[in-house]
Amino acid sequence: MQTRLACVKSKALRRLTRARARRNESAPTPANLILRRSQTAAAQAQMFSSTATAPPYSRANPFPGKLVVNRRLSGAESAKDTRHFEIDLTGWGLSYEVGDSLAVYAMNDPQLVDEMIHALGTTGDEQVPRPKGPTTTLREALLRDYGITQPTPKFLKAIIERANSSTLLKDLLQPKRKEDLDRYLWGMEVIDFLNEHPSAKFNPQEFVGLLTKLQPRLYSVASSLKVYPEQVHFIVDVIRYESHGRLRKGVASSFLAERANDVPVPVFPSVAKHFHVPEDPNTPIIMVGPGTGVAPFRAYLQERKAIGARGKNWLFFGSQHERCDFAYGEEFEAFKKEGILTRLDCAWSRDQPEKIYVQHRMRDNAAEIWKWLDADGAHFFVCGDARRMAKDVDATLRKIVQEQGGKSFEEANQYVEKLKSEKRYKRDVY
C-alpha cells in the first residue's frame, strides 16, 4: 500500500534524543504487556468477524481469505525478503481477471500496539469510536481500524500544541520547510513522537481522532483462475529496516509474512480494466516488470497458455542478483521452453560493476521492440515502481520510437501518446 521498498537508506536530518518518561501507574507494565500479547493472539481469529459470507465482495464486504501458502522466493543471500502468497477461494465464488489487483486488509503489529498503549499511559480497554460502526476498545481500534505508523498533519500539530519542547517540529511545519520536514519525518512513526514528547498528553478518544483509517493494500494478482480456479496468488516484498534505533515493518507485508497463517485475511478484488490482456489472443505483448512488478505477467502467461493464445509474449525482468532474486525464474524458463514465452530478457543490477536495469535491456533490443510495436501491433505493458523505473522505461520507449522509427522528438511523443489512446501502452505503477 502500496509499492513496492525493501532496501531503504536513512536520510533523516538528525536523530533527536529519545526521552522515555515514566507514565502514570495505570499504564501496562512490561509483564502486563506480555499478558496482553497472549490475549491479543488468542483473539485474532475473531477480529475480522464482520467479513463477508457471500459475493459480491468489495471494500465494504471483504472476503475472509485463508492464507494457505507463504513461501519465500528470494534466496538466503538476497537483500530482499520476497514472498509468494496463496489464498484459498474454495466455495466462495470470488472472481477476478488477470491484470486485476487484490486488496488486502491487514492488522497492525500487536507489539507496536502494546508499545503505543503504554506510551499513552492507558490500559487499552477504554472505549473509542471506530471510523464506522459501534465503539470498540482502544486496543482493537489500534489493531484493525486505524493507521498507527505514519504521523498525520493533525497529529503533528497536536504534538506542537501539547509538548513542552517542540520548537524544531513547529519550525519544520512551516510551508516553506516542506522538503526539510519530509527528510525529518523519514522513518519516523507515531510511536517515536509519543516517546520523544512525553509531555504531550492525549486521552484515547482524542488520540484516535488524530489518526487515519487503516487502508487496504493493493497487490497485483499473480495467477489465472483458468489455471488456479480456487486460488489467488500474489507476490510481496516484506518491508523491514532500521531507523532511529528501531526496527520498522511494513504494515501489510509483515502481517502477511508473520501473523496471517492462523487468522482470516480480509480481501477483495480491485478491478483494473485498463490493465487486462488484449481480447485478441493473437496480439503480441511486451511486458516490463522488474521485481514484484512481474506479478501480473506471471498471470498473463498462465492465462495465454490456458486459452491456447498464439500471440507472441516478451518479458523484461530485473532485480539485483540472478542467483537469489529471480522471482518465478524456473516458471519463466519453463514457459520459454514450451514456446509460451517468446523472449525473456533479464537485467541484474548488482551482478557486474556497472548497474544494468530493464531500460538498458530495452535499448539493447531497440530494433526488435520497434518491429513488434509498429509492424506486429504489439501491446506494451509496464508494472512496478512509478518513481524511477516507469519513468526511465517510458523515456527509453520514446527514444526507441524516435530512433528506430526515424521520427522527430515531437513525432515520437505523438506516436507513444497514440499507443496510449489506443490502449496499447498500459501501465500499473505505484
Coordinates of C-alpha atoms in Angstrom, one line a residue:
M1 CA 0.0 0.0 0.0
Q2 CA 1.3 0.2 -1.5
T3 CA 4.7 -0.2 -3.6
R4 CA 6.9 -1.8 -3.6
L5 CA 10.7 -0.7 -0.9
A6 CA 12.9 -3.4 0.7
C7 CA 16.2 -1.5 0.5
V8 CA 15.8 1.8 2.3
K9 CA 18.6 4.3 3.2
S10 CA 18.3 6.7 6.1
K11 CA 18.3 10.3 5.1
A12 CA 16.9 11.9 8.2
L13 CA 18.3 15.4 9.0
R14 CA 19.1 14.4 12.6
R15 CA 18.3 11.9 15.3
L16 CA 16.8 13.6 18.3
T17 CA 17.4 12.3 21.8
R18 CA 14.8 9.8 22.8
A19 CA 13.0 10.7 26.0
R20 CA 11.2 7.7 27.5
A21 CA 9.4 9.2 30.5
R22 CA 7.6 7.2 33.2
R23 CA 3.8 7.2 32.6
N24 CA 1.1 7.0 35.2
E25 CA 0.6 3.7 37.0
S26 CA -2.5 2.8 35.0
A27 CA -0.2 2.1 32.0
P28 CA 0.6 -1.6 31.4
T29 CA 3.9 -2.8 32.9
P30 CA 6.3 -4.9 30.8
A31 CA 4.9 -8.0 32.5
N32 CA 1.4 -6.9 31.6
L33 CA 2.4 -6.3 28.0
I34 CA 3.4 -10.0 27.7
L35 CA 0.0 -11.0 29.0
R36 CA -1.7 -8.5 26.7
R37 CA 0.1 -10.0 23.7
S38 CA -1.0 -13.5 24.5
Q39 CA -4.6 -12.2 24.9
T40 CA -4.3 -10.5 21.6
A41 CA -3.1 -13.6 19.8
A42 CA -6.0 -15.6 21.2
A43 CA -8.5 -13.0 20.0
Q44 CA -7.1 -12.5 16.5
A45 CA -9.3 -15.1 14.8
Q46 CA -12.4 -13.0 16.0
M47 CA -11.0 -9.7 14.8
F48 CA -12.5 -9.9 11.3
S49 CA -15.8 -11.4 12.3
S50 CA -17.6 -8.8 10.2
T51 CA -16.1 -10.1 6.9
A52 CA -18.5 -11.3 4.2
T53 CA -20.1 -14.7 3.8
A54 CA -21.3 -14.2 0.2
P55 CA -20.4 -12.4 -3.0
P56 CA -20.1 -9.8 -4.4
Y57 CA -17.0 -8.9 -2.5
S58 CA -15.9 -5.3 -2.1
R59 CA -14.2 -2.8 0.2
A60 CA -17.3 -2.8 2.4
N61 CA -17.8 -6.5 2.1
P62 CA -14.4 -8.2 2.0
F63 CA -13.9 -12.0 1.6
P64 CA -12.5 -13.8 4.7
G65 CA -9.5 -15.3 2.9
K66 CA -7.4 -18.2 4.2
L67 CA -3.7 -18.0 3.6
V68 CA -2.5 -21.4 2.6
V69 CA 0.9 -20.7 1.1
N70 CA 3.5 -18.3 2.5
R71 CA 6.8 -19.1 0.6
R72 CA 10.0 -17.1 0.4
L73 CA 11.0 -16.7 -3.2
S74 CA 14.3 -14.8 -2.7
G75 CA 17.4 -16.8 -1.7
A76 CA 19.2 -16.7 1.6
E77 CA 21.8 -14.3 0.2
S78 CA 19.3 -11.8 -1.1
A79 CA 19.0 -8.4 0.5
K80 CA 15.2 -8.8 0.0
D81 CA 12.6 -11.0 1.6
T82 CA 10.3 -11.6 -1.3
R83 CA 7.3 -13.8 -0.6
H84 CA 4.8 -15.7 -2.7
F85 CA 1.3 -15.9 -1.1
E86 CA -1.7 -18.0 -2.0
I87 CA -5.2 -17.5 -0.6
D88 CA -7.8 -20.3 -0.8
L89 CA -11.1 -19.3 -2.5
T90 CA -12.8 -22.7 -2.4
G91 CA -16.5 -22.4 -2.3
W92 CA -16.6 -18.6 -2.0
G93 CA -17.3 -17.5 -5.6
L94 CA -14.7 -14.8 -5.6
S95 CA -13.7 -13.9 -9.2
Y96 CA -11.0 -11.7 -10.8
E97 CA -9.3 -11.3 -14.1
V98 CA -5.6 -11.3 -14.9
G99 CA -4.4 -7.7 -14.6
D100 CA -6.6 -7.0 -11.6
S101 CA -5.3 -6.4 -8.1
L102 CA -6.1 -8.0 -4.8
A103 CA -6.8 -5.6 -1.9
V104 CA -5.7 -6.9 1.5
Y105 CA -6.9 -5.6 4.9
A106 CA -4.0 -6.1 7.2
M107 CA -3.9 -5.9 11.0
N108 CA -1.3 -3.8 12.8
D109 CA 1.5 -5.3 14.7
P110 CA 0.3 -6.2 18.2
Q111 CA 3.7 -5.4 19.7
L112 CA 3.6 -1.9 18.3
V113 CA 0.0 -1.5 19.6
D114 CA 1.2 -2.5 23.1
E115 CA 4.0 0.0 23.0
M116 CA 1.6 2.7 21.8
I117 CA -0.9 2.0 24.6
H118 CA 2.0 2.0 27.1
A119 CA 3.3 5.4 25.8
L120 CA -0.2 6.9 26.0
G121 CA -0.5 5.8 29.6
T122 CA -3.7 3.8 29.1
T123 CA -4.9 0.3 29.6
G124 CA -6.2 -0.3 26.1
D125 CA -9.6 -1.2 27.4
E126 CA -11.1 2.3 27.0
Q127 CA -14.0 2.7 24.6
V128 CA -13.2 4.7 21.5
P129 CA -15.0 5.5 18.2
R130 CA -14.3 3.5 15.1
P131 CA -14.2 5.0 11.6
K132 CA -17.6 3.3 11.0
G133 CA -19.8 1.2 13.3
P134 CA -20.1 0.9 17.1
T135 CA -17.4 1.8 19.5
T136 CA -14.7 -0.7 20.5
T137 CA -11.7 -0.8 22.8
L138 CA -8.7 1.3 22.1
R139 CA -6.6 -1.9 21.7
E140 CA -8.9 -3.3 19.0
A141 CA -9.2 0.0 17.2
L142 CA -5.4 0.4 17.0
L143 CA -5.1 -3.2 15.8
R144 CA -7.5 -3.1 12.9
D145 CA -9.2 0.2 12.4
Y146 CA -6.5 3.0 12.3
G147 CA -3.2 3.6 10.6
I148 CA -0.8 3.9 13.5
T149 CA 2.6 4.3 11.8
Q150 CA 2.7 7.4 9.6
P151 CA 2.1 10.7 11.5
T152 CA -0.7 12.8 10.2
P153 CA -0.5 16.6 10.0
K154 CA -3.2 16.8 12.6
F155 CA -1.2 14.6 14.9
L156 CA 2.0 16.7 14.4
K157 CA 0.1 19.9 15.1
A158 CA -1.3 18.4 18.3
I159 CA 2.2 17.4 19.4
I160 CA 3.3 21.1 18.9
E161 CA 0.3 22.3 20.9
R162 CA 0.8 19.9 23.8
A163 CA 4.5 19.3 24.1
N164 CA 6.9 21.4 26.2
S165 CA 9.7 21.1 23.7
S166 CA 8.7 21.0 20.0
T167 CA 10.4 24.1 18.6
L168 CA 12.1 22.2 15.8
L169 CA 8.9 20.5 14.7
K170 CA 7.0 23.8 14.8
D171 CA 9.6 25.4 12.5
L172 CA 9.5 22.4 10.1
L173 CA 5.8 22.6 9.8
Q174 CA 6.1 26.0 8.0
P175 CA 5.1 25.7 4.3
K176 CA 8.5 26.8 3.2
R177 CA 10.1 23.9 5.0
K178 CA 8.2 21.1 3.4
E179 CA 11.3 19.3 2.0
D180 CA 13.1 19.6 5.3
L181 CA 10.0 18.2 7.1
D182 CA 9.9 15.3 4.7
R183 CA 13.5 14.4 5.3
Y184 CA 13.0 14.8 9.1
L185 CA 9.9 12.5 9.0
W186 CA 11.6 9.8 7.0
G187 CA 11.5 6.6 9.1
M188 CA 9.7 8.4 11.9
E189 CA 6.5 6.9 13.2
V190 CA 3.7 8.0 15.6
I191 CA 5.3 6.0 18.5
D192 CA 8.5 8.0 18.1
F193 CA 6.7 11.3 18.7
L194 CA 4.8 9.9 21.7
N195 CA 8.1 8.7 23.3
E196 CA 10.0 11.8 22.3
H197 CA 7.4 14.2 23.7
P198 CA 6.1 12.7 26.9
S199 CA 4.6 16.0 28.0
A200 CA 2.1 15.7 25.1
K201 CA -0.9 14.0 26.8
F202 CA -3.8 12.5 24.8
N203 CA -6.9 10.7 26.0
P204 CA -7.8 7.7 23.9
Q205 CA -10.8 9.3 22.1
E206 CA -8.7 12.4 21.2
F207 CA -5.8 10.2 20.0
V208 CA -7.7 8.1 17.5
G209 CA -9.2 11.3 16.1
L210 CA -5.7 12.2 15.0
L211 CA -5.2 9.0 13.1
T212 CA -6.3 8.0 9.6
K213 CA -8.4 5.0 8.8
L214 CA -6.3 1.9 8.1
Q215 CA -6.5 1.4 4.3
P216 CA -6.3 -1.8 2.3
R217 CA -3.1 -2.6 0.4
L218 CA -3.2 -3.4 -3.2
Y219 CA -1.2 -6.2 -4.8
S220 CA -1.2 -7.3 -8.4
V221 CA -2.7 -10.7 -8.9
A222 CA -0.1 -13.2 -10.0
S223 CA -2.3 -16.1 -11.1
S224 CA -5.1 -17.0 -13.5
L225 CA -8.4 -18.5 -12.5
K226 CA -8.2 -20.7 -15.6
V227 CA -5.2 -22.4 -14.0
Y228 CA -6.0 -22.0 -10.3
P229 CA -9.8 -21.8 -10.1
E230 CA -9.9 -21.9 -6.3
Q231 CA -6.9 -19.7 -5.5
V232 CA -5.4 -16.2 -5.9
H233 CA -1.7 -15.7 -5.8
F234 CA 0.4 -12.6 -5.2
I235 CA 3.9 -11.6 -4.5
V236 CA 5.2 -9.1 -1.8
D237 CA 8.5 -7.6 -0.8
V238 CA 8.4 -7.8 3.1
I239 CA 9.5 -4.4 4.4
R240 CA 11.8 -4.3 7.4
Y241 CA 14.5 -1.8 8.1
E242 CA 16.2 0.0 11.0
S243 CA 15.6 3.7 11.5
H244 CA 16.1 5.9 14.6
G245 CA 17.2 3.0 16.7
R246 CA 14.0 0.9 16.0
L247 CA 13.1 -1.9 13.6
R248 CA 10.4 -0.7 11.2
K249 CA 8.0 -3.0 9.4
G250 CA 5.6 -2.7 6.6
V251 CA 2.0 -3.0 7.9
A252 CA 0.6 -5.4 5.4
S253 CA 3.8 -7.2 4.3
S254 CA 4.8 -8.1 7.9
F255 CA 1.2 -9.1 8.7
L256 CA 1.2 -11.5 5.8
A257 CA 4.7 -12.8 6.4
E258 CA 4.5 -13.2 10.2
R259 CA 0.9 -13.3 11.5
A260 CA -1.6 -14.2 8.9
N261 CA -1.3 -18.0 8.9
D262 CA -4.0 -18.6 11.6
V263 CA -6.4 -15.7 11.1
P264 CA -8.8 -14.7 8.3
V265 CA -7.2 -12.3 5.8
P266 CA -10.0 -10.0 4.5
V267 CA -9.5 -9.4 0.8
F268 CA -11.5 -8.1 -2.2
P269 CA -10.7 -7.8 -5.9
S270 CA -9.8 -4.4 -7.3
V271 CA -10.7 -4.3 -11.0
A272 CA -8.1 -2.8 -13.4
K273 CA -9.8 -2.9 -16.8
H274 CA -7.1 -0.7 -18.2
F275 CA -4.5 -3.5 -17.5
H276 CA -6.2 -6.6 -18.8
V277 CA -4.6 -8.6 -21.6
P278 CA -5.8 -7.9 -25.2
E279 CA -9.1 -9.6 -26.1
D280 CA -7.5 -10.9 -29.3
P281 CA -5.3 -13.9 -28.3
N282 CA -3.2 -13.4 -31.4
T283 CA -2.0 -10.0 -30.3
P284 CA 1.7 -9.9 -29.3
I285 CA 2.5 -8.4 -25.9
I286 CA 5.7 -6.9 -24.4
M287 CA 5.8 -6.9 -20.6
V288 CA 8.2 -4.9 -18.5
G289 CA 8.1 -6.0 -14.8
P290 CA 11.1 -5.8 -12.6
G291 CA 10.9 -7.1 -9.0
T292 CA 7.4 -7.7 -7.7
G293 CA 6.2 -5.9 -10.8
V294 CA 6.4 -9.2 -12.6
A295 CA 3.3 -10.5 -10.8
P296 CA 0.6 -9.7 -13.4
F297 CA 2.8 -11.1 -16.2
R298 CA 3.0 -14.5 -14.5
A299 CA -0.8 -14.4 -14.6
Y300 CA -0.8 -13.2 -18.2
L301 CA 1.4 -16.2 -19.3
Q302 CA -0.7 -18.7 -17.3
E303 CA -3.9 -17.3 -19.0
R304 CA -2.5 -17.2 -22.5
K305 CA -1.2 -20.8 -22.2
A306 CA -4.6 -22.0 -20.8
I307 CA -6.6 -20.5 -23.7
G308 CA -4.1 -21.5 -26.3
A309 CA -3.3 -17.9 -27.3
R310 CA -1.0 -17.7 -30.3
G311 CA 0.2 -14.2 -29.8
K312 CA 3.9 -13.7 -29.0
N313 CA 5.0 -12.8 -25.5
W314 CA 8.1 -10.9 -24.5
L315 CA 9.1 -10.4 -20.8
F316 CA 11.7 -8.0 -19.5
F317 CA 12.5 -8.8 -15.8
G318 CA 15.1 -7.2 -13.5
S319 CA 16.3 -7.4 -9.9
Q320 CA 19.7 -7.3 -8.1
H321 CA 21.2 -10.8 -8.4
E322 CA 20.3 -13.7 -10.7
R323 CA 21.2 -16.4 -8.2
C324 CA 18.9 -15.2 -5.5
D325 CA 16.4 -12.7 -6.8
F326 CA 14.9 -14.3 -9.9
A327 CA 11.3 -14.5 -8.8
Y328 CA 9.4 -17.3 -10.6
G329 CA 12.6 -17.9 -12.6
E330 CA 12.0 -21.6 -13.1
E331 CA 8.4 -21.0 -14.2
F332 CA 9.5 -18.4 -16.8
E333 CA 12.3 -20.6 -18.1
A334 CA 9.7 -23.4 -18.5
F335 CA 7.3 -21.0 -20.3
K336 CA 10.2 -20.2 -22.6
K337 CA 11.0 -23.9 -23.3
E338 CA 7.3 -24.5 -24.1
G339 CA 7.2 -21.7 -26.5
I340 CA 4.7 -19.7 -24.5
L341 CA 7.3 -17.0 -23.6
T342 CA 8.8 -16.0 -27.0
R343 CA 11.6 -13.9 -25.4
L344 CA 12.9 -13.4 -21.9
D345 CA 15.4 -10.6 -21.2
C346 CA 16.7 -10.1 -17.7
A347 CA 18.7 -7.2 -16.1
W348 CA 20.7 -8.0 -12.9
S349 CA 21.8 -4.7 -11.4
R350 CA 24.4 -6.0 -9.0
D351 CA 26.0 -8.9 -10.9
Q352 CA 28.6 -6.7 -12.5
P353 CA 30.4 -3.4 -11.7
E354 CA 28.0 -1.3 -13.8
K355 CA 24.4 -1.3 -12.9
I356 CA 22.1 -2.7 -15.5
Y357 CA 18.3 -2.2 -15.5
V358 CA 15.4 -3.2 -17.7
Q359 CA 15.6 0.0 -19.7
H360 CA 19.2 -1.0 -20.7
R361 CA 17.9 -4.3 -22.0
M362 CA 15.2 -2.4 -23.9
R363 CA 17.9 -0.3 -25.6
D364 CA 19.9 -3.5 -26.5
N365 CA 16.8 -4.8 -28.3
A366 CA 15.5 -1.5 -29.7
A367 CA 15.1 -2.6 -33.3
E368 CA 13.1 -5.7 -32.3
I369 CA 10.9 -3.8 -29.9
W370 CA 10.1 -1.3 -32.7
K371 CA 9.2 -4.2 -35.1
W372 CA 6.9 -5.8 -32.5
L373 CA 5.2 -2.4 -31.9
D374 CA 4.9 -0.9 -35.4
A375 CA 4.8 -4.0 -37.7
D376 CA 3.2 -6.6 -35.4
G377 CA 0.8 -4.3 -33.4
A378 CA 2.1 -5.4 -30.0
H379 CA 0.7 -4.1 -26.8
F380 CA 3.2 -2.7 -24.3
F381 CA 2.7 -3.3 -20.5
V382 CA 4.7 -1.9 -17.6
C383 CA 4.2 -2.8 -13.9
G384 CA 6.2 -1.7 -10.8
D385 CA 8.0 1.3 -9.4
A386 CA 6.5 4.6 -10.5
R387 CA 9.1 6.9 -9.1
R388 CA 12.1 5.8 -11.2
M389 CA 11.6 2.6 -13.2
A390 CA 8.4 3.6 -15.0
K391 CA 9.8 7.0 -15.9
D392 CA 13.0 5.5 -17.3
V393 CA 11.1 2.9 -19.2
D394 CA 8.8 5.5 -20.7
A395 CA 11.8 7.7 -21.7
T396 CA 13.5 4.7 -23.3
L397 CA 10.4 3.7 -25.2
R398 CA 10.1 7.2 -26.7
K399 CA 13.8 7.2 -27.6
I400 CA 13.4 3.8 -29.4
V401 CA 10.4 5.1 -31.3
Q402 CA 12.3 8.2 -32.3
E403 CA 15.5 6.4 -33.4
Q404 CA 14.1 3.2 -34.9
G405 CA 11.1 4.9 -36.5
G406 CA 13.1 7.8 -37.9
K407 CA 10.9 10.3 -36.2
S408 CA 11.5 13.7 -34.7
F409 CA 11.2 14.2 -30.9
E410 CA 7.7 15.5 -31.3
E411 CA 6.6 12.8 -33.7
A412 CA 7.9 10.1 -31.3
N413 CA 5.9 11.6 -28.4
Q414 CA 2.8 11.7 -30.6
Y415 CA 3.3 8.0 -31.6
V416 CA 3.6 6.9 -27.9
E417 CA 0.6 9.0 -26.9
K418 CA -1.4 7.3 -29.7
L419 CA -0.3 3.9 -28.3
K420 CA -1.9 5.1 -25.0
S421 CA -5.1 6.3 -26.6
E422 CA -5.4 3.0 -28.5
K423 CA -4.9 1.2 -25.2
R424 CA -1.8 -0.5 -26.5
Y425 CA 0.5 1.1 -23.9
K426 CA -0.7 0.2 -20.4
R427 CA 0.9 0.9 -17.0
D428 CA 0.2 -0.3 -13.5
V429 CA 2.7 1.6 -11.5
Y430 CA 2.9 2.6 -7.8

